Coordinates of C-alpha atoms in Angstrom, one line a residue:
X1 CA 86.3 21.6 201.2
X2 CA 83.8 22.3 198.4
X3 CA 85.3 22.4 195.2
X4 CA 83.0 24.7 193.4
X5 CA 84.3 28.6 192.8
X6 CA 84.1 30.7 195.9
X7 CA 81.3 33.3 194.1
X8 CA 79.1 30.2 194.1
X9 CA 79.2 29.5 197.4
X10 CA 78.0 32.7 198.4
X11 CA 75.0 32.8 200.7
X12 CA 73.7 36.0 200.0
X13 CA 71.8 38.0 196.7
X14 CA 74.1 40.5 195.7
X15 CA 75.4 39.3 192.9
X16 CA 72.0 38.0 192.1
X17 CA 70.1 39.4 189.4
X18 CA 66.3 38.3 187.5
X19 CA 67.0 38.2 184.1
X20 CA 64.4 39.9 181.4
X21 CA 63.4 35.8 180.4
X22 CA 63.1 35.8 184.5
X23 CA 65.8 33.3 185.2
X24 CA 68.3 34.3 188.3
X25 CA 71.5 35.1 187.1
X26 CA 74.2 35.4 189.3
X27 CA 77.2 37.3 188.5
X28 CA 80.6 35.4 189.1
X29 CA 82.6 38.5 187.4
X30 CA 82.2 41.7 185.8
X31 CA 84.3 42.7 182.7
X32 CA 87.4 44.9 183.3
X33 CA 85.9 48.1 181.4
X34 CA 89.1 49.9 181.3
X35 CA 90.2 46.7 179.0
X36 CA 87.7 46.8 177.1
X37 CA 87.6 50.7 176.1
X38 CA 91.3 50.1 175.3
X39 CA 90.3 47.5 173.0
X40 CA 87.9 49.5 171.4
X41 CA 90.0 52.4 170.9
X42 CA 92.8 49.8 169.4
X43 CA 89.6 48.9 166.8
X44 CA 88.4 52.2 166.5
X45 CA 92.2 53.3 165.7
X46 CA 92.1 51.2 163.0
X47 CA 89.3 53.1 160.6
X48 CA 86.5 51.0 161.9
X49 CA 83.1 53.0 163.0
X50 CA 80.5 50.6 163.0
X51 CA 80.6 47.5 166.0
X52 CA 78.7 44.2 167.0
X53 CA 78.4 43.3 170.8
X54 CA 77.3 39.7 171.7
X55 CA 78.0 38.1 174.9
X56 CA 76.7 34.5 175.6
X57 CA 73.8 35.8 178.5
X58 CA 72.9 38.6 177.4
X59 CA 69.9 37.3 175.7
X60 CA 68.5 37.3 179.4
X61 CA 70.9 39.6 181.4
X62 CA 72.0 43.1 179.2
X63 CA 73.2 45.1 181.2
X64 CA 77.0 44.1 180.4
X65 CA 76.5 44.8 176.4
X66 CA 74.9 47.7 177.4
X67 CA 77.7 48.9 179.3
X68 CA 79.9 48.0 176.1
X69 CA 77.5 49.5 174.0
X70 CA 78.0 52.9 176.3
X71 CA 81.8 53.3 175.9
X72 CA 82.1 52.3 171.7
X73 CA 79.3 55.3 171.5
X74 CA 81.7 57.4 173.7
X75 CA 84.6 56.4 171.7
X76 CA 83.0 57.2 168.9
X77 CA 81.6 54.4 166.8
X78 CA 78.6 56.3 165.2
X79 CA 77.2 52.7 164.9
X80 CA 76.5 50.3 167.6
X81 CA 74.5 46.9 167.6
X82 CA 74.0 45.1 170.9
X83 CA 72.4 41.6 169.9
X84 CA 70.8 42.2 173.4
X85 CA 68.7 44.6 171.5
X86 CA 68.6 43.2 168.4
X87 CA 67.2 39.1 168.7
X88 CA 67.4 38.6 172.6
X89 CA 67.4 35.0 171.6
X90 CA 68.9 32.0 173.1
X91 CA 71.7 30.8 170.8
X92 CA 75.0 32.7 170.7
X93 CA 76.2 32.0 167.4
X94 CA 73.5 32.8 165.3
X95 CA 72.5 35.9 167.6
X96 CA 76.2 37.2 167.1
X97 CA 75.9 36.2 163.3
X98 CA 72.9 38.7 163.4
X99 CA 74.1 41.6 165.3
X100 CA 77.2 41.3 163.0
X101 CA 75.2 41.3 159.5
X102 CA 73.5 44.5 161.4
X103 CA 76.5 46.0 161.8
X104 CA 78.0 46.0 158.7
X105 CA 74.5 46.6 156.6
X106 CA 73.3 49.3 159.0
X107 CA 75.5 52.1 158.0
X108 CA 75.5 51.4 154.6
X109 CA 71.6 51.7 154.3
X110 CA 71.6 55.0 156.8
X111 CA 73.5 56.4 153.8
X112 CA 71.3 55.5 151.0
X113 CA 68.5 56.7 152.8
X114 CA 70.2 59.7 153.7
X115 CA 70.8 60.1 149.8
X116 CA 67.0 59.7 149.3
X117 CA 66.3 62.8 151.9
X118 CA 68.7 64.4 149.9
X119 CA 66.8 64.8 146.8
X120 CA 64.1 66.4 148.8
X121 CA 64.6 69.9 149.0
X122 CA 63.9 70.4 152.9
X123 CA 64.7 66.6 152.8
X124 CA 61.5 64.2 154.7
X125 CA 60.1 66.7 157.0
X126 CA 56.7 66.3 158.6
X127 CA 56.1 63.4 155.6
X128 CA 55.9 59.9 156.8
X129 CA 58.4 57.4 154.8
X130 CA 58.2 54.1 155.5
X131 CA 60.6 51.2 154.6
X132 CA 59.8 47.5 154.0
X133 CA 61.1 44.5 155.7
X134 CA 62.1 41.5 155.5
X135 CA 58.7 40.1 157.3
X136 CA 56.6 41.9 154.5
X137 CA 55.8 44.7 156.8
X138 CA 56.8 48.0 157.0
X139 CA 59.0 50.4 159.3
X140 CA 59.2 53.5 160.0
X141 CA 62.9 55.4 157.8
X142 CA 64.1 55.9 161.8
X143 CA 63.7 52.3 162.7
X144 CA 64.5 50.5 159.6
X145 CA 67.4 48.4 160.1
X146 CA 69.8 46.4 158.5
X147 CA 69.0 42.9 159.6
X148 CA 65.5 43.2 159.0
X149 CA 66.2 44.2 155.1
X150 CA 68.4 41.5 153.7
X151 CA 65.1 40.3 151.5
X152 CA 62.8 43.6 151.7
X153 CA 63.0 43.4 147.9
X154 CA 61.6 39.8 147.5
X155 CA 59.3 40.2 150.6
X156 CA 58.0 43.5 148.6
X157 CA 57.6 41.1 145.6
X158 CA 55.3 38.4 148.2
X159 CA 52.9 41.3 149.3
X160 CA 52.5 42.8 145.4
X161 CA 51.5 38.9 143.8
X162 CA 49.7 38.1 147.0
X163 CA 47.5 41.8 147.2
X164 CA 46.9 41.6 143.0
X165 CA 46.7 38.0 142.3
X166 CA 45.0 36.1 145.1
X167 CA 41.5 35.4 144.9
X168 CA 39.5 35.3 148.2
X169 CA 36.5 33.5 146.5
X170 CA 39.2 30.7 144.4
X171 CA 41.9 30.5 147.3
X172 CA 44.3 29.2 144.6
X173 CA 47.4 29.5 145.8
X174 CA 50.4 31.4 143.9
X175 CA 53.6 30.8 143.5
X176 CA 56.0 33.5 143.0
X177 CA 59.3 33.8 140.4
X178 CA 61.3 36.8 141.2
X179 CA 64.3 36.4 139.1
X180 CA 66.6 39.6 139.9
X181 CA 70.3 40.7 139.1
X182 CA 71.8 38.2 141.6
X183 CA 69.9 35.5 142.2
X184 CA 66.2 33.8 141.4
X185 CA 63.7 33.8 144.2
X186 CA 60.4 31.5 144.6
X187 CA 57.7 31.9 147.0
X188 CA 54.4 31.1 147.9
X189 CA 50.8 32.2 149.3
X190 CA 47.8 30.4 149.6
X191 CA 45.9 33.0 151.5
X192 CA 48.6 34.0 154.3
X193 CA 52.3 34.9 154.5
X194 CA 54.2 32.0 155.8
X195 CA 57.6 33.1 157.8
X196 CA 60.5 32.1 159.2
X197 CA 62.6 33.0 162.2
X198 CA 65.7 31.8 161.6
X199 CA 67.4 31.3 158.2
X200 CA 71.1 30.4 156.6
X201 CA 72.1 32.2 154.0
X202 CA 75.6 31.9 152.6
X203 CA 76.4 29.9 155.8
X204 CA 75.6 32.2 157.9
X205 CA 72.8 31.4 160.2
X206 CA 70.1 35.0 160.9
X207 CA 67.7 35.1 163.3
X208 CA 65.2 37.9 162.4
X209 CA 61.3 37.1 161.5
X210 CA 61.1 37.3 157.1
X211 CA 58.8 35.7 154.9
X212 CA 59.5 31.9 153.3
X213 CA 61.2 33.0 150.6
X214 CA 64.3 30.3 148.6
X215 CA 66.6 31.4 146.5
X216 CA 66.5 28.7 143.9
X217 CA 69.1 29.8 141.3
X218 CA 71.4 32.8 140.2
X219 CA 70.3 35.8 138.4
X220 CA 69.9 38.0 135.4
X221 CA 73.0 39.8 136.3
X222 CA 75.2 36.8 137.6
X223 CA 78.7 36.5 135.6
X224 CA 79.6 33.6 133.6
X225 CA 83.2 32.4 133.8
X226 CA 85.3 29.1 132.9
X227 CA 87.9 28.8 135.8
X228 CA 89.8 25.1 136.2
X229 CA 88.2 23.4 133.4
X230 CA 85.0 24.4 135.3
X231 CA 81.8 26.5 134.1
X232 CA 80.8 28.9 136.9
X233 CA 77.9 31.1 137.6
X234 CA 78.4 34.3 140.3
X235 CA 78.5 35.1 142.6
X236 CA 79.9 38.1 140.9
X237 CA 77.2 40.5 139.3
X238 CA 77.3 43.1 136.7
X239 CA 75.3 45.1 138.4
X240 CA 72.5 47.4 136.9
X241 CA 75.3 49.2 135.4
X242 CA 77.3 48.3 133.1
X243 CA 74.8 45.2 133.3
X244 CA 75.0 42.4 131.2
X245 CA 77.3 42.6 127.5
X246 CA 73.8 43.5 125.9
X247 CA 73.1 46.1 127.6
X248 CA 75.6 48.5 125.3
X249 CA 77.8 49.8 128.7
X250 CA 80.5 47.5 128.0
X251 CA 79.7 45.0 130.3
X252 CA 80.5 41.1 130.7
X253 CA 78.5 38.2 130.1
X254 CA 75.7 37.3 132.1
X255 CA 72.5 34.8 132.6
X256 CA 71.0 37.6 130.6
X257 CA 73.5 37.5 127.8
X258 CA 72.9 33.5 127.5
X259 CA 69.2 33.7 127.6
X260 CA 69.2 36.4 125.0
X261 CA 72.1 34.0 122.7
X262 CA 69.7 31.4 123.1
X263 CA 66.5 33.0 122.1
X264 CA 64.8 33.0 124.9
X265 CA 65.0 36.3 125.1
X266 CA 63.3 38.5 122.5
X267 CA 65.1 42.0 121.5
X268 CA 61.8 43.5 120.1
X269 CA 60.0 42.7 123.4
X270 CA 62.1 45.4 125.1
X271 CA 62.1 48.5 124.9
X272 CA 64.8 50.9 123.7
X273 CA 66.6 52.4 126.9
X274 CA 70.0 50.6 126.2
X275 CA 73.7 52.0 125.6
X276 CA 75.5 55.8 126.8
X277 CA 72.3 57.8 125.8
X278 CA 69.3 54.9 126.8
X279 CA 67.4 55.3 123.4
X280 CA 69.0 51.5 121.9
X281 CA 67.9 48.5 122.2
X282 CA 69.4 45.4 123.6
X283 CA 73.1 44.7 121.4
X284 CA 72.9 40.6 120.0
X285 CA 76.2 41.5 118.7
X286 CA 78.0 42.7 121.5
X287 CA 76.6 39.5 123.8
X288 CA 77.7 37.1 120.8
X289 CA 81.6 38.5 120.2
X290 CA 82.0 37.7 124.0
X291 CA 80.1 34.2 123.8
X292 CA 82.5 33.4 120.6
X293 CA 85.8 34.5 122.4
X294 CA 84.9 33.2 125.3
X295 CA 83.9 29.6 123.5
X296 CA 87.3 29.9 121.9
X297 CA 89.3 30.1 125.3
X298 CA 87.3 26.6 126.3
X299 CA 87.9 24.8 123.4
X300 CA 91.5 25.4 123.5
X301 CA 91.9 24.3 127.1
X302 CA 89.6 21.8 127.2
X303 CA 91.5 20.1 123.8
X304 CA 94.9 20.6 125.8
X305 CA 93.2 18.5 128.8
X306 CA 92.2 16.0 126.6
X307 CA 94.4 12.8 125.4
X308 CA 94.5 11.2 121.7
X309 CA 92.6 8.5 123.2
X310 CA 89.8 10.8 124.0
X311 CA 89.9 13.3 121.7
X312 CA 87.4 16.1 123.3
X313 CA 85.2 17.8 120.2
X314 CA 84.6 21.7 120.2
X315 CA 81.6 23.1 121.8
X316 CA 79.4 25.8 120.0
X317 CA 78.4 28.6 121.1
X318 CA 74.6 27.9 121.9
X319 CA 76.0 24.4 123.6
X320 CA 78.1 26.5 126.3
X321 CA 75.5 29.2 126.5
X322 CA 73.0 26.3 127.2
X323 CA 75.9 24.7 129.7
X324 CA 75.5 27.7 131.7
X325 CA 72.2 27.9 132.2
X326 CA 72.1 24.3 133.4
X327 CA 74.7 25.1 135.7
X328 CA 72.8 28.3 137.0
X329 CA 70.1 26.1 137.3
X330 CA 71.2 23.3 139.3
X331 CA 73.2 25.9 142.1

């Protein structure tokens, strides 16, 4: 008796199908769809509106997600990403990775851009708006997704230098520094744009086409903190508002607070746009009060740590400013 399931034995096509990478795919079982729209409605119950599909073949056969894809919409998920659709690709993990960053980015950007029509009185119209991408190119508002803008800001960044600082005639190649409110970014050209197809950030693994870009370091924005005896830089940002201590909205300290402590930052070199009415400059005060009570609090624990043997000598405030740049640095 041959061992092998009975839908493999089977002598005819039916369940035989050419997928869209042209392998023959033969389908051993179909899901129960009345199971799955009563585990969608279960999810859907719970407040959730926006969905990721991924099944292990459908980079070659879709028509399953598709199906899936058919009865969240019915439901009513108003978004749906089928990572069919999305990066037909191979590898399951980092496709489902994908179509989940999609879904959970997706909505969130359809809003902001909704927003943006807003302002316009009979909102886009006829007028063209176009988005860009993590790739360096751009997409039309309809099309632009979330997957494909996790680093539109630094691939914007690339094309700028690259268009207004490259010399055809030279061809010396530029390296980029794009330090933002979250983290630092470096890139380079020498005369095209180098991507990538597939990239890890945070541990998660994305497949979607974007230029070379490396985060190197944190932020202007990134928040400083002593937790376990430990200096530590972000994740957390201040945001553009309040924005770092200096910046007169009440806000904690940040790279930018330590840079400006440290003098590496010059407060005439700004301009005036600071504080509740945006006509100050940037507060030196403000960022040192926070430094000084915050040097205070690491003193203390650091001295209780310490034995008589080892006696542990107070920091300044310029030393642990300095200690959190050098941490920011090297993660």
């Amino acid at each position: 008796m041959d061992p092998r399931p009975a839908a493999q034995n089977q002598s005819d096509e039916t369940n035989v199908v050419v997928g869209r990478s042209g392998e023959h795919v033969r389908i051993l079982k179909t899901p129960e769809w009345a199971t799955v729209r009563k585990q969608l409605q279960q999810v859907f119950d719970t407040g959730i509106r926006s969905v990721a599909v991924c099944l292990m073949h459908a980079y070659t056969f879709t028509a399953h997600e598709e199906e899936i894809g058919r009865i969240a919409s019915e439901i009513g998920f108003t978004h749906v990403t089928l990572s069919s659709h999305l990066s037909p690709r191979i590898k399951i993990v980092p496709r489902a990775h994908s179509a989940t960053a999609d879904a959970y980015l997706t909505p969130g950007i359809r809003r902001y851009v909704d927003g943006f029509a807003s302002g316009f009185d009979a909102g886009f119209g006829d007028i063209r708006i176009d988005f860009m991408q993590s790739d360096g190119g751009l997409a039309p508002v309809e099309h632009f997704s979330g997957l494909r803008a996790i680093l539109s800001g630094p691939a914007a960044g690339v094309v700028g230098y690259a268009v207004t600082s490259y010399s055809e005639s030279e061809k010396i190649s530029l390296v980029g520094f794009d330090m933002g409110g979250t983290s630092t970014d470096v890139s380079r050209f020498g005369g095209e744009f180098e991507h990538v197809f597939e990239t890890t950030t945070a541990g998660v693994t994305i497949q979607a086409p974007q230029l070379d870009i490396n985060t190197v370091a944190a932020g202007g924005g990134s928040r400083l903190f002593f937790r376990n005896g430990l200096m530590v830089v972000g994740p957390e940002s201040a945001g553009a508002f309040p924005g770092p201590a200096c910046y007169r909205n009440g806000g904690p300290l940040c790279i930018t607070d330590a840079n400006l402590l440290l003098g590496r930052l010059r407060i005439e070199h700004f301009p005036h746009i600071f504080g509740p009415s945006e006509d100050q400059p940037l507060d030196m005060n403000a960022t040192r009060a926070l430094f000084e009570q915050l040097v205070a609090d690491i003193n203390a624990e650091m001295r209780a740590r310490h034995t008589a043997e080892s006696a542990y000598q107070n920091k300044s405030v310029e030393e642990i400013a300095l200690g959190f740049l050098q941490v920011a640095n090297e993660t």
